Amino acid sequence: MPQSQGIHAVVCIKQVPDATEVRIDPKTNTLIREGIPSIVNPYDLHAVEAAVQLRERFGGRVTVISMGPPQAAEALQKCIAQGADEAILLTDRAFAGADTLATSYVLAQAIHKLNQERPVDLVFTGKQAIDGDTAQVGPGIAARLGIPVLTYVCGIRSFSLEERNIVVERLLEEGREVVRARLPALLTVSKELNEPRYASLPSLIRAARYQVKIWTKDDIAADPNQIGLKGSPTVVGRIFSPPERQAGPRLAGPAPEVARKLVEQLRSRGIIAMGA
Amino acid sequence: MPEKFDVIVVGAGPAGITAAYCLAREGLKVILIERGEQPGTKNVMGGVLYRQMLDEIIPGFWKQAPLERHVIDQQWWVLSEDSALKVGQRTAVHDREPYNAFTVLRAKFDRWYAAQAVKQGALLITETVVTRLLRDTSGRVIGVETDRPDGQLLANAVIVSEGANTLVLEASGLRARPRADTMAVAVKEVISLPREVIENRFQLQGDQGAVIEFFGDSTLGMVGNAFIYTNRESLSVGLGAMISDFQRRRVRPHELLERFKQHPVVAPLVAGGEPKEYMAHMIPEGGYEAMPPLYGDGFLVCGDAAGMVIAVHREGSNLAITSGRLAAETVVEAARAGDFSARRLAAYREKLQASYVLQDLRQYRHTTPVIEKIPQFLGVYPSLVNRALQEFLTVDGVPKKVKEKKILRMILKERPVTALIGDAWRAWRAFI
Ligand SMILES: Cc1cc2nc3c(=O)[nH]c(=O)nc-3n(C[C@H](O)[C@H](O)[C@H](O)COP(=O)(O)OP(=O)(O)OC[C@H]3O[C@@H](n4cnc5c(N)ncnc54)[C@H](O)[C@@H]3O)c2cc1C
């Protein structure tokens, strides 16, 4: 009975440079990554939280995976502290230089393998990574796995392992959309979905002791033509800092005078109208 | 039931990391708890790291650790409002391996050092604040409480190495809040400059480094000093003085730092730099007389938390490292005997006494109080010597005899002969 085993959720996470500290080298127009602390992509922490909450209700297992350099193991360990059960790092020199297409291929291959060990009910990703902002990897994985994709999820209304479906709210520009999908499905989540927990001390200790599992290209039977630079058709034409915006006009002086000037200017531009 | 460890170490600074490293190396089950995001992120040290103490623990550490420059040039500048009297030494001896001292940026260094402790088997937990020590009904320390859910842990011994701000010791009733006249506050900026600029400005080659300590006008004569240390591609620029002095003089540390950077002889050293980081921190400068209890049933105190700083020599991290090592040795012996009582842990104090740590702290026990009681040391003399020198070096057709008399009159006007002798005597007493 699948029910007694609970859920198997896989969460794809990415280690990113802390955006609050990123700068662009004016000479080379590339990101200065040196010395900048790495964090788990903030949206991904909400994805881990969602998966862990479901596991707490239904039992089962949460597996976090990430494709990245060896130091990305740190980010996976952080997810263990947040309550995930297992963590796997997909790391191989042959993966280097991957764009979103090649990345989604590698992650999909890994999920495929996990699915053989134990059927996967839900795959989670953050809505986008804060370093690239493409929001393509989640949908890319879903397309390769041939499962429904629910993007910008801001709420989970219901989830049923027996009926094998999930009802979610999606955050759209014009409002919220409620949709149902059959399992297995892939969700990309937004920050509104939940509040990542303040990890307990026993979880932190478990994470500090946890050895992240390493999978290479051979472990996931990767097609050499679909990984790394070879599998990445994206070409970056140019990266540049947008020109700095000019500061607006400033009004100085005593408050009543400034207020009067402001009202005058707003009125003369037709932004506000005043009755007699 | 909370998990039990052999030893819990509170705070991953040089003291705590050293203790955890040495304990794990002996096979004890150790957990090191740090409130910062990473070890070092909360640290402010200038700083100059002396090699010897850490080399005893990790031989040749300086070949792998992220250090900035090895110090070959040390200077002391006595500042008046517009001049500086410079004393210093540049020595080829300190340019040779294994070197004497290094400048470090603690964020990088502590992180590396903690990783070495983890390699030895210590468990490192970050972003977790220890809130107090757990004690049984007899008062014996049996573990810690943290701010995390399910946040208690038990241990045979707790090593408290929480640094200058001893909130854990205070919350656990093991010491009172330190007085404002035993605490200095220091502010520091890391100012980035291109490597070549630093090397030209301070006449350095490769990884050679220079450090300058400033006295007098840099702290408006308050007890304390300012400093500039060269890193690879930045300068550590800061100053500190007693909290009670700041209160009395009603100046803010960061305003004083801005003023210092604009001093006519200092400004060219920092010109063109871009401030990258700004930090503030306390330094316990009460010395020997202000130290809390160093041990008790089930606990030991190391480093800044124990007040182990010798301000006049800017030594702190080395005392922290040595005390961490000696605390670990004591706990290893206690573990073998299966006895963690205060009587057994008293061996820690004996070890400290047999080392330079307590010997030096004892020797300098009068320094800060004396300097504090005689404001002319850092208030009057710096401007006096600079004025005297200025007069002496100015060639203006006045005969030398007349000049000498004028200088003497100037000095005696500020300090009569008897006061000069008294000051000299007290200065001698303070340091010897
Ligand atoms: C501006 C400045 C310049 C200095 N320059 C020098 C120098 O050039 N050379 C030198 O040798 N010394 C220098 N010192 C002194 C030196 O920094 C200290 O002596 C040294 O850092 C002491 O090490 P420690 O391990 O005892 O404490 P710290 O280095 O302060 O480490 C304590 C650690 O404990 C953590 N912590 C605190 N409370 C808790 C808690 N409740 N729970 C969990 N973690 C906690 C802190 O985050 C911190 O990481 C300087 C100090 C300052 C402020």
mmCIF file of N, CA and C and ligand atoms in Angstrom, chain B residues 9-17 33-36 38-50 102 106 110 125 128-132 146 160-168 184-188 213 227 229 238-240 279-284 302-306 308-309 313-321 323, ligand 1:
data_model
loop_
_atom_site.group_PDB
_atom_site.id
_atom_site.type_symbol
_atom_site.label_atom_id
_atom_site.label_comp_id
_atom_site.label_asym_id
_atom_site.label_seq_id
_atom_site.Cartn_x
_atom_site.Cartn_y
_atom_site.Cartn_z
ATOM 1 N N VAL B 9 31.601 23.360 23.621
ATOM 2 C CA VAL B 9 32.396 24.576 23.583
ATOM 3 C C VAL B 9 31.504 25.709 23.095
ATOM 4 N N VAL B 10 31.433 26.783 23.853
ATOM 5 C CA VAL B 10 30.545 27.899 23.533
ATOM 6 C C VAL B 10 31.340 29.013 22.852
ATOM 7 N N GLY B 11 31.144 29.190 21.546
ATOM 8 C CA GLY B 11 31.795 30.285 20.829
ATOM 9 C C GLY B 11 32.998 29.816 20.026
ATOM 10 N N ALA B 12 32.948 30.054 18.703
ATOM 11 C CA ALA B 12 34.027 29.608 17.818
ATOM 12 C C ALA B 12 34.930 30.765 17.433
ATOM 13 N N GLY B 13 35.615 31.343 18.423
ATOM 14 C CA GLY B 13 36.721 32.263 18.175
ATOM 15 C C GLY B 13 38.010 31.460 18.340
ATOM 16 N N PRO B 14 39.148 32.137 18.358
ATOM 17 C CA PRO B 14 40.410 31.410 18.505
ATOM 18 C C PRO B 14 40.434 30.507 19.743
ATOM 19 N N ALA B 15 39.869 30.958 20.855
ATOM 20 C CA ALA B 15 39.896 30.152 22.078
ATOM 21 C C ALA B 15 39.068 28.883 21.906
ATOM 22 N N GLY B 16 37.820 29.043 21.482
ATOM 23 C CA GLY B 16 36.914 27.908 21.369
ATOM 24 C C GLY B 16 37.341 26.923 20.284
ATOM 25 N N ILE B 17 37.788 27.452 19.149
ATOM 26 C CA ILE B 17 38.199 26.561 18.060
ATOM 27 C C ILE B 17 39.405 25.735 18.507
ATOM 28 N N ILE B 33 29.661 25.407 19.407
ATOM 29 C CA ILE B 33 28.454 26.154 19.047
ATOM 30 C C ILE B 33 28.794 27.620 18.820
ATOM 31 N N GLU B 34 28.418 28.142 17.656
ATOM 32 C CA GLU B 34 28.750 29.517 17.276
ATOM 33 C C GLU B 34 27.478 30.259 16.874
ATOM 34 N N ARG B 35 27.352 31.499 17.342
ATOM 35 C CA ARG B 35 26.112 32.210 17.022
ATOM 36 C C ARG B 35 26.175 32.862 15.642
ATOM 37 N N GLY B 36 27.361 33.159 15.139
ATOM 38 C CA GLY B 36 27.474 33.792 13.825
ATOM 39 C C GLY B 36 27.110 32.833 12.703
ATOM 40 N N GLN B 38 28.933 32.040 10.295
ATOM 41 C CA GLN B 38 30.117 31.199 10.171
ATOM 42 C C GLN B 38 31.062 31.658 11.276
ATOM 43 N N PRO B 39 32.001 30.812 11.680
ATOM 44 C CA PRO B 39 33.006 31.311 12.614
ATOM 45 C C PRO B 39 33.706 32.510 11.981
ATOM 46 N N GLY B 40 33.915 33.558 12.751
ATOM 47 C CA GLY B 40 34.644 34.712 12.211
ATOM 48 C C GLY B 40 33.762 35.837 11.722
ATOM 49 N N THR B 41 32.508 35.531 11.354
ATOM 50 C CA THR B 41 31.684 36.611 10.813
ATOM 51 C C THR B 41 31.392 37.664 11.879
ATOM 52 N N LYS B 42 31.469 37.278 13.159
ATOM 53 C CA LYS B 42 31.166 38.240 14.221
ATOM 54 C C LYS B 42 32.435 38.856 14.801
ATOM 55 N N ASN B 43 33.570 38.555 14.197
ATOM 56 C CA ASN B 43 34.818 39.000 14.804
ATOM 57 C C ASN B 43 35.403 40.240 14.161
ATOM 58 N N VAL B 44 36.100 41.008 14.963
ATOM 59 C CA VAL B 44 36.470 42.356 14.563
ATOM 60 C C VAL B 44 37.968 42.591 14.625
ATOM 61 N N MET B 45 38.676 41.657 15.219
ATOM 62 C CA MET B 45 40.107 41.838 15.479
ATOM 63 C C MET B 45 40.845 42.515 14.339
ATOM 64 N N GLY B 46 41.757 43.369 14.714
ATOM 65 C CA GLY B 46 42.545 44.204 13.794
ATOM 66 C C GLY B 46 43.002 43.559 12.521
ATOM 67 N N GLY B 47 43.786 42.619 12.521
ATOM 68 C CA GLY B 47 44.452 42.046 13.645
ATOM 69 C C GLY B 47 45.794 41.442 13.256
ATOM 70 N N VAL B 48 46.577 41.384 14.287
ATOM 71 C CA VAL B 48 47.878 40.741 14.165
ATOM 72 C C VAL B 48 47.813 39.406 14.891
ATOM 73 N N LEU B 49 48.128 38.353 14.162
ATOM 74 C CA LEU B 49 48.137 37.020 14.749
ATOM 75 C C LEU B 49 49.591 36.593 14.908
ATOM 76 N N TYR B 50 49.969 36.285 16.133
ATOM 77 C CA TYR B 50 51.333 35.819 16.370
ATOM 78 C C TYR B 50 51.415 34.337 16.037
ATOM 79 N N PHE B 102 51.475 37.662 11.650
ATOM 80 C CA PHE B 102 50.775 37.881 10.386
ATOM 81 C C PHE B 102 49.603 38.821 10.598
ATOM 82 N N ARG B 106 39.730 38.140 10.122
ATOM 83 C CA ARG B 106 39.225 37.042 10.932
ATOM 84 C C ARG B 106 38.119 36.250 10.258
ATOM 85 N N ASP B 110 39.146 32.505 10.810
ATOM 86 C CA ASP B 110 38.401 31.678 11.771
ATOM 87 C C ASP B 110 37.670 30.541 11.061
ATOM 88 N N ILE B 125 28.297 23.697 14.997
ATOM 89 C CA ILE B 125 26.926 24.152 14.776
ATOM 90 C C ILE B 125 26.958 25.674 14.754
ATOM 91 N N THR B 128 23.549 29.579 16.029
ATOM 92 C CA THR B 128 22.870 29.100 17.228
ATOM 93 C C THR B 128 23.460 29.811 18.445
ATOM 94 N N VAL B 129 22.599 30.428 19.227
ATOM 95 C CA VAL B 129 23.055 31.197 20.378
ATOM 96 C C VAL B 129 22.885 30.376 21.652
ATOM 97 N N VAL B 130 23.956 30.236 22.392
ATOM 98 C CA VAL B 130 23.835 29.625 23.716
ATOM 99 C C VAL B 130 23.255 30.690 24.637
ATOM 100 N N THR B 131 22.163 30.364 25.330
ATOM 101 C CA THR B 131 21.504 31.369 26.156
ATOM 102 C C THR B 131 21.946 31.292 27.622
ATOM 103 N N ARG B 132 22.228 30.084 28.087
ATOM 104 C CA ARG B 132 22.759 29.967 29.459
ATOM 105 C C ARG B 132 23.307 28.568 29.677
ATOM 106 N N THR B 146 20.199 26.511 24.278
ATOM 107 C CA THR B 146 20.365 27.401 23.128
ATOM 108 C C THR B 146 19.021 27.999 22.748
ATOM 109 N N VAL B 160 33.584 27.719 28.182
ATOM 110 C CA VAL B 160 32.960 28.979 27.799
ATOM 111 C C VAL B 160 34.019 29.864 27.154
ATOM 112 N N SER B 161 33.890 30.089 25.846
ATOM 113 C CA SER B 161 34.835 30.931 25.110
ATOM 114 C C SER B 161 34.009 31.875 24.252
ATOM 115 N N GLU B 162 33.108 32.598 24.910
ATOM 116 C CA GLU B 162 32.127 33.428 24.210
ATOM 117 C C GLU B 162 32.653 34.811 23.853
ATOM 118 N N GLY B 163 33.914 35.100 24.165
ATOM 119 C CA GLY B 163 34.462 36.407 23.816
ATOM 120 C C GLY B 163 34.145 37.456 24.857
ATOM 121 N N ALA B 164 34.365 38.730 24.470
ATOM 122 C CA ALA B 164 34.331 39.837 25.423
ATOM 123 C C ALA B 164 32.959 40.063 26.054
ATOM 124 N N ASN B 165 31.914 39.817 25.289
ATOM 125 C CA ASN B 165 30.573 40.090 25.792
ATOM 126 C C ASN B 165 30.050 38.841 26.504
ATOM 127 N N THR B 166 30.253 38.781 27.821
ATOM 128 C CA THR B 166 30.066 37.521 28.539
ATOM 129 C C THR B 166 28.627 37.292 28.982
ATOM 130 N N LEU B 167 27.707 37.298 28.027
ATOM 131 C CA LEU B 167 26.288 37.168 28.373
ATOM 132 C C LEU B 167 25.966 35.806 28.978
ATOM 133 N N VAL B 168 26.637 34.755 28.492
ATOM 134 C CA VAL B 168 26.342 33.417 29.010
ATOM 135 C C VAL B 168 26.788 33.301 30.471
ATOM 136 N N ALA B 184 36.936 48.226 26.884
ATOM 137 C CA ALA B 184 37.162 49.180 25.802
ATOM 138 C C ALA B 184 36.190 48.844 24.683
ATOM 139 N N VAL B 185 35.870 49.861 23.895
ATOM 140 C CA VAL B 185 35.101 49.561 22.694
ATOM 141 C C VAL B 185 35.979 49.969 21.520
ATOM 142 N N ALA B 186 35.996 49.116 20.495
ATOM 143 C CA ALA B 186 36.847 49.388 19.338
ATOM 144 C C ALA B 186 35.993 49.387 18.085
ATOM 145 N N VAL B 187 36.331 50.276 17.164
ATOM 146 C CA VAL B 187 35.657 50.272 15.867
ATOM 147 C C VAL B 187 36.726 50.088 14.797
ATOM 148 N N LYS B 188 36.317 49.508 13.710
ATOM 149 C CA LYS B 188 37.298 49.186 12.686
ATOM 150 C C LYS B 188 36.654 49.227 11.313
ATOM 151 N N GLU B 213 50.733 51.596 15.221
ATOM 152 C CA GLU B 213 49.843 51.924 16.340
ATOM 153 C C GLU B 213 49.970 53.424 16.602
ATOM 154 N N PHE B 227 44.935 52.220 15.035
ATOM 155 C CA PHE B 227 45.878 51.357 14.334
ATOM 156 C C PHE B 227 45.587 51.337 12.837
ATOM 157 N N TYR B 229 46.698 48.450 9.897
ATOM 158 C CA TYR B 229 47.411 47.223 9.556
ATOM 159 C C TYR B 229 47.231 46.974 8.064
ATOM 160 N N GLY B 238 41.422 51.263 12.538
ATOM 161 C CA GLY B 238 40.465 51.321 13.636
ATOM 162 C C GLY B 238 41.022 52.019 14.844
ATOM 163 N N LEU B 239 40.200 52.118 15.866
ATOM 164 C CA LEU B 239 40.658 52.640 17.140
ATOM 165 C C LEU B 239 39.750 52.167 18.254
ATOM 166 N N GLY B 240 40.297 52.239 19.459
ATOM 167 C CA GLY B 240 39.500 51.822 20.602
ATOM 168 C C GLY B 240 39.901 52.630 21.820
ATOM 169 N N MET B 279 32.876 47.670 11.589
ATOM 170 C CA MET B 279 32.530 46.775 12.680
ATOM 171 C C MET B 279 32.855 47.427 14.018
ATOM 172 N N ALA B 280 32.177 46.993 15.059
ATOM 173 C CA ALA B 280 32.475 47.471 16.399
ATOM 174 C C ALA B 280 32.506 46.275 17.339
ATOM 175 N N HIS B 281 33.337 46.359 18.366
ATOM 176 C CA HIS B 281 33.482 45.219 19.265
ATOM 177 C C HIS B 281 34.020 45.706 20.596
ATOM 178 N N MET B 282 33.812 44.896 21.628
ATOM 179 C CA MET B 282 34.363 45.242 22.939
ATOM 180 C C MET B 282 35.686 44.519 23.157
ATOM 181 N N ILE B 283 36.540 45.107 23.970
ATOM 182 C CA ILE B 283 37.778 44.437 24.380
ATOM 183 C C ILE B 283 37.850 44.515 25.901
ATOM 184 N N PRO B 284 37.993 43.362 26.567
ATOM 185 C CA PRO B 284 38.096 43.407 28.029
ATOM 186 C C PRO B 284 39.491 43.872 28.411
ATOM 187 N N CYS B 302 37.749 30.535 28.847
ATOM 188 C CA CYS B 302 38.982 30.838 28.084
ATOM 189 C C CYS B 302 38.879 32.155 27.325
ATOM 190 N N GLY B 303 40.027 32.654 26.944
ATOM 191 C CA GLY B 303 40.126 33.774 26.004
ATOM 192 C C GLY B 303 39.540 35.064 26.550
ATOM 193 N N ASP B 304 38.966 35.867 25.659
ATOM 194 C CA ASP B 304 38.399 37.157 26.041
ATOM 195 C C ASP B 304 37.345 37.009 27.138
ATOM 196 N N ALA B 305 36.592 35.914 27.116
ATOM 197 C CA ALA B 305 35.555 35.712 28.131
ATOM 198 C C ALA B 305 36.180 35.712 29.519
ATOM 199 N N ALA B 306 37.438 35.288 29.595
ATOM 200 C CA ALA B 306 38.135 35.269 30.877
ATOM 201 C C ALA B 306 38.949 36.542 31.075
ATOM 202 N N MET B 308 41.351 37.697 29.105
ATOM 203 C CA MET B 308 42.765 37.474 28.795
ATOM 204 C C MET B 308 43.239 38.329 27.623
ATOM 205 N N VAL B 309 43.451 39.609 27.900
ATOM 206 C CA VAL B 309 43.929 40.526 26.874
ATOM 207 C C VAL B 309 45.034 41.384 27.483
ATOM 208 N N HIS B 313 50.189 45.403 24.340
ATOM 209 C CA HIS B 313 50.888 44.656 23.291
ATOM 210 C C HIS B 313 49.938 44.161 22.208
ATOM 211 N N ARG B 314 48.711 44.660 22.228
ATOM 212 C CA ARG B 314 47.662 44.191 21.335
ATOM 213 C C ARG B 314 47.638 42.673 21.264
ATOM 214 N N GLU B 315 47.809 42.029 22.399
ATOM 215 C CA GLU B 315 47.738 40.579 22.422
ATOM 216 C C GLU B 315 46.393 40.160 22.974
ATOM 217 N N GLY B 316 45.779 39.208 22.330
ATOM 218 C CA GLY B 316 44.494 38.681 22.768
ATOM 219 C C GLY B 316 44.295 37.320 22.141
ATOM 220 N N SER B 317 44.420 37.293 20.808
ATOM 221 C CA SER B 317 44.175 36.032 20.113
ATOM 222 C C SER B 317 45.182 34.965 20.533
ATOM 223 N N ASN B 318 46.412 35.367 20.818
ATOM 224 C CA ASN B 318 47.398 34.362 21.229
ATOM 225 C C ASN B 318 47.085 33.815 22.616
ATOM 226 N N LEU B 319 46.636 34.700 23.518
ATOM 227 C CA LEU B 319 46.244 34.237 24.853
ATOM 228 C C LEU B 319 45.018 33.335 24.744
ATOM 229 N N ALA B 320 44.133 33.702 23.827
ATOM 230 C CA ALA B 320 42.927 32.895 23.609
ATOM 231 C C ALA B 320 43.322 31.493 23.146
ATOM 232 N N ILE B 321 44.250 31.424 22.210
ATOM 233 C CA ILE B 321 44.667 30.125 21.668
ATOM 234 C C ILE B 321 45.335 29.282 22.752
ATOM 235 N N SER B 323 45.074 29.560 26.026
ATOM 236 C CA SER B 323 44.141 29.158 27.094
ATOM 237 C C SER B 323 43.195 28.069 26.593
HETATM 238 C C1 LIG C 1 39.493 46.115 17.066
HETATM 239 C C2 LIG C 1 40.202 44.962 17.700
HETATM 240 C C3 LIG C 1 41.522 44.722 17.363
HETATM 241 C C4 LIG C 1 42.219 43.654 17.926
HETATM 242 N N1 LIG C 1 43.473 43.425 17.503
HETATM 243 C C5 LIG C 1 44.135 42.342 17.953
HETATM 244 C C6 LIG C 1 45.402 42.020 17.427
HETATM 245 O O1 LIG C 1 45.900 42.716 16.553
HETATM 246 N N2 LIG C 1 46.033 40.901 17.887
HETATM 247 C C7 LIG C 1 45.460 40.094 18.826
HETATM 248 O O2 LIG C 1 46.053 39.088 19.195
HETATM 249 N N3 LIG C 1 44.252 40.387 19.361
HETATM 250 C C8 LIG C 1 43.582 41.486 18.942
HETATM 251 N N4 LIG C 1 42.336 41.765 19.438
HETATM 252 C C9 LIG C 1 41.786 40.894 20.492
HETATM 253 C C10 LIG C 1 41.268 39.603 19.886
HETATM 254 O O3 LIG C 1 40.308 39.890 18.905
HETATM 255 C C11 LIG C 1 40.631 38.760 20.962
HETATM 256 O O4 LIG C 1 41.460 38.676 22.061
HETATM 257 C C12 LIG C 1 40.344 37.344 20.478
HETATM 258 O O5 LIG C 1 39.467 37.383 19.383
HETATM 259 C C13 LIG C 1 39.751 36.521 21.593
HETATM 260 O O6 LIG C 1 39.353 35.265 21.125
HETATM 261 P P1 LIG C 1 38.150 34.510 21.806
HETATM 262 O O7 LIG C 1 38.055 33.212 21.104
HETATM 263 O O8 LIG C 1 38.308 34.516 23.261
HETATM 264 O O9 LIG C 1 36.878 35.419 21.523
HETATM 265 P P2 LIG C 1 36.212 35.861 20.148
HETATM 266 O O10 LIG C 1 37.220 35.925 19.076
HETATM 267 O O11 LIG C 1 35.449 37.092 20.454
HETATM 268 O O12 LIG C 1 35.229 34.675 19.817
HETATM 269 C C14 LIG C 1 34.056 34.443 20.544
HETATM 270 C C15 LIG C 1 33.071 33.753 19.651
HETATM 271 O O13 LIG C 1 31.963 33.317 20.407
HETATM 272 C C16 LIG C 1 30.778 33.584 19.732
HETATM 273 N N5 LIG C 1 29.731 33.710 20.743
HETATM 274 C C17 LIG C 1 29.603 34.672 21.673
HETATM 275 N N6 LIG C 1 28.538 34.458 22.443
HETATM 276 C C18 LIG C 1 27.988 33.318 22.009
HETATM 277 C C19 LIG C 1 26.844 32.566 22.413
HETATM 278 N N7 LIG C 1 26.082 32.966 23.442
HETATM 279 N N8 LIG C 1 26.516 31.452 21.737
HETATM 280 C C20 LIG C 1 27.294 31.054 20.695
HETATM 281 N N9 LIG C 1 28.374 31.711 20.272
HETATM 282 C C21 LIG C 1 28.732 32.838 20.919
HETATM 283 C C22 LIG C 1 31.062 34.857 18.976
HETATM 284 O O14 LIG C 1 30.200 35.010 17.873
HETATM 285 C C23 LIG C 1 32.512 34.662 18.573
HETATM 286 O O15 LIG C 1 32.636 34.037 17.328
HETATM 287 C C24 LIG C 1 41.610 42.824 18.886
HETATM 288 C C25 LIG C 1 40.286 43.071 19.241
HETATM 289 C C26 LIG C 1 39.578 44.111 18.657
HETATM 290 C C27 LIG C 1 38.152 44.337 19.033
#
